Amino acid sequence: MYNDRVRSAARDALAAGSSVSDVARSLGVARSTIREWRDRPNSPSRQIDKQCPRCSPHRSWSLCSYAALLGFYLGDGCLSTHVGKVVLRVSWDESHPGIVDDVSELIATLAPHRTVFHVPAPGTTVVQAGWKHWLCLFPQHGPGRKHERTIALEPWQQEIVDAHPADFLRGLFHSDGCRTRNWATKVVAGEKKRYDYPRWEFSNRSDDIHALCGAALDKLQIPWRRSGRFHLSVSRREAVAALDAAIGPKA
Ligand SMILES: [Zn+2]
């Protein structure tokens, strides 16, 4: 039910002298679970769920949906773990109802036995669904914010992203990206002319997530560049057109 990374973080913290309460609080895991891990270190760390493609590797599942939801999770999503419950939450401002529908469908495809909730918050809609096995699907979950820790894909995730880079990029750019219109002036025949051109910009504070985004763009041979400490942009005309075709509009 908890991934091995959370369990070993708990074990390390206990070995370093932290109390059960402190470890429970910092990892968002119930104290009784931490106590059980301390007292029964060899007990199984995860209950099998036949709906979970990681627990039941022969189950067929939609890899392109997973690649997209992974992008959304790394962009604007989070897992919260509290008293044995695990909830996936992804939130947007209300001006993007198409994305809310997209993520709801992705969750429904990957976890058809779970209920997807839309929780209104001021100016925002949160799409959420509870399932302990989100921890199997998103092993990047851990204490602290994403940009404050290493975000590395596991080999099975990398394989899926390599096979479905456009879906992965849709998740990343539709959560942490925006398509803007820029302008520039050029002197033509002695006259200053203004040109408008679109570009995509991806903004995230994690260098690791930037690297994943850049690698997926490379897979599609879409030129990009880092345009700031937290930004990556796709601005050449053909590159913008290729990204438009790959990920669709941010609706
Ligand atoms: Zn699982």
Coordinates of N, CA, C and O and ligand atoms in Angstrom, one line a residue, residues 1 46-56 131-137, ligand 1:
M1 N 0.8 -1.2 0.0 CA 0.0 0.0 0.0 C 0.9 1.2 0.0 O 0.5 2.2 -0.7
R46 N 3.0 -3.8 0.7 CA 2.0 -3.4 -0.2 C 1.0 -4.5 -0.4 O 1.3 -5.6 -0.6
Q47 N -0.3 -4.1 -0.3 CA -1.3 -5.2 -0.6 C -1.6 -5.2 -2.1 O -1.6 -4.1 -2.7
I48 N -1.7 -6.4 -2.6 CA -2.0 -6.5 -4.0 C -3.4 -6.0 -4.4 O -4.3 -6.3 -3.7
D49 N -3.5 -5.2 -5.4 CA -4.8 -4.8 -6.0 C -4.8 -5.2 -7.4 O -4.0 -4.8 -8.2
K50 N -5.8 -6.1 -7.7 CA -5.8 -6.6 -9.1 C -6.0 -5.6 -10.2 O -5.8 -5.8 -11.3
Q51 N -6.6 -4.4 -9.7 CA -6.8 -3.3 -10.7 C -5.5 -2.5 -11.0 O -5.5 -1.7 -11.8
C52 N -4.5 -2.7 -10.1 CA -3.3 -1.9 -10.2 C -2.3 -2.6 -11.2 O -1.9 -3.7 -11.0
P53 N -2.0 -1.9 -12.3 CA -1.1 -2.6 -13.3 C 0.3 -2.8 -12.8 O 1.0 -3.6 -13.3
R54 N 0.7 -2.2 -11.7 CA 2.0 -2.4 -11.1 C 2.0 -3.6 -10.2 O 3.0 -4.4 -10.2
C55 N 0.9 -3.8 -9.5 CA 0.8 -5.0 -8.6 C 0.4 -6.2 -9.5 O 0.8 -7.3 -9.1
S56 N -0.3 -6.0 -10.5 CA -0.8 -7.1 -11.4 C -0.2 -6.9 -12.8 O -0.9 -6.3 -13.7
W131 N -7.1 6.4 -4.1 CA -6.7 5.0 -4.4 C -5.3 4.8 -3.9 O -4.4 5.5 -4.2
K132 N -5.2 3.8 -3.0 CA -3.8 3.5 -2.4 C -2.8 3.3 -3.5 O -1.6 3.6 -3.3
H133 N -3.2 2.7 -4.6 CA -2.2 2.3 -5.6 C -1.7 3.4 -6.5 O -0.9 3.2 -7.4
W134 N -2.2 4.7 -6.2 CA -1.5 5.8 -6.9 C 0.0 5.8 -6.5 O 0.8 6.3 -7.3
L135 N 0.3 5.3 -5.3 CA 1.7 5.3 -4.9 C 2.5 4.3 -5.8 O 3.7 4.5 -6.0
C136 N 1.8 3.3 -6.3 CA 2.6 2.3 -7.2 C 2.8 3.0 -8.6 O 3.8 2.9 -9.2
L137 N 1.8 3.8 -9.0 CA 1.8 4.5 -10.3 C 2.7 5.7 -10.3 O 3.3 6.1 -11.3
Ligands
ZN1 ZN -0.3 -1.4 -6.8

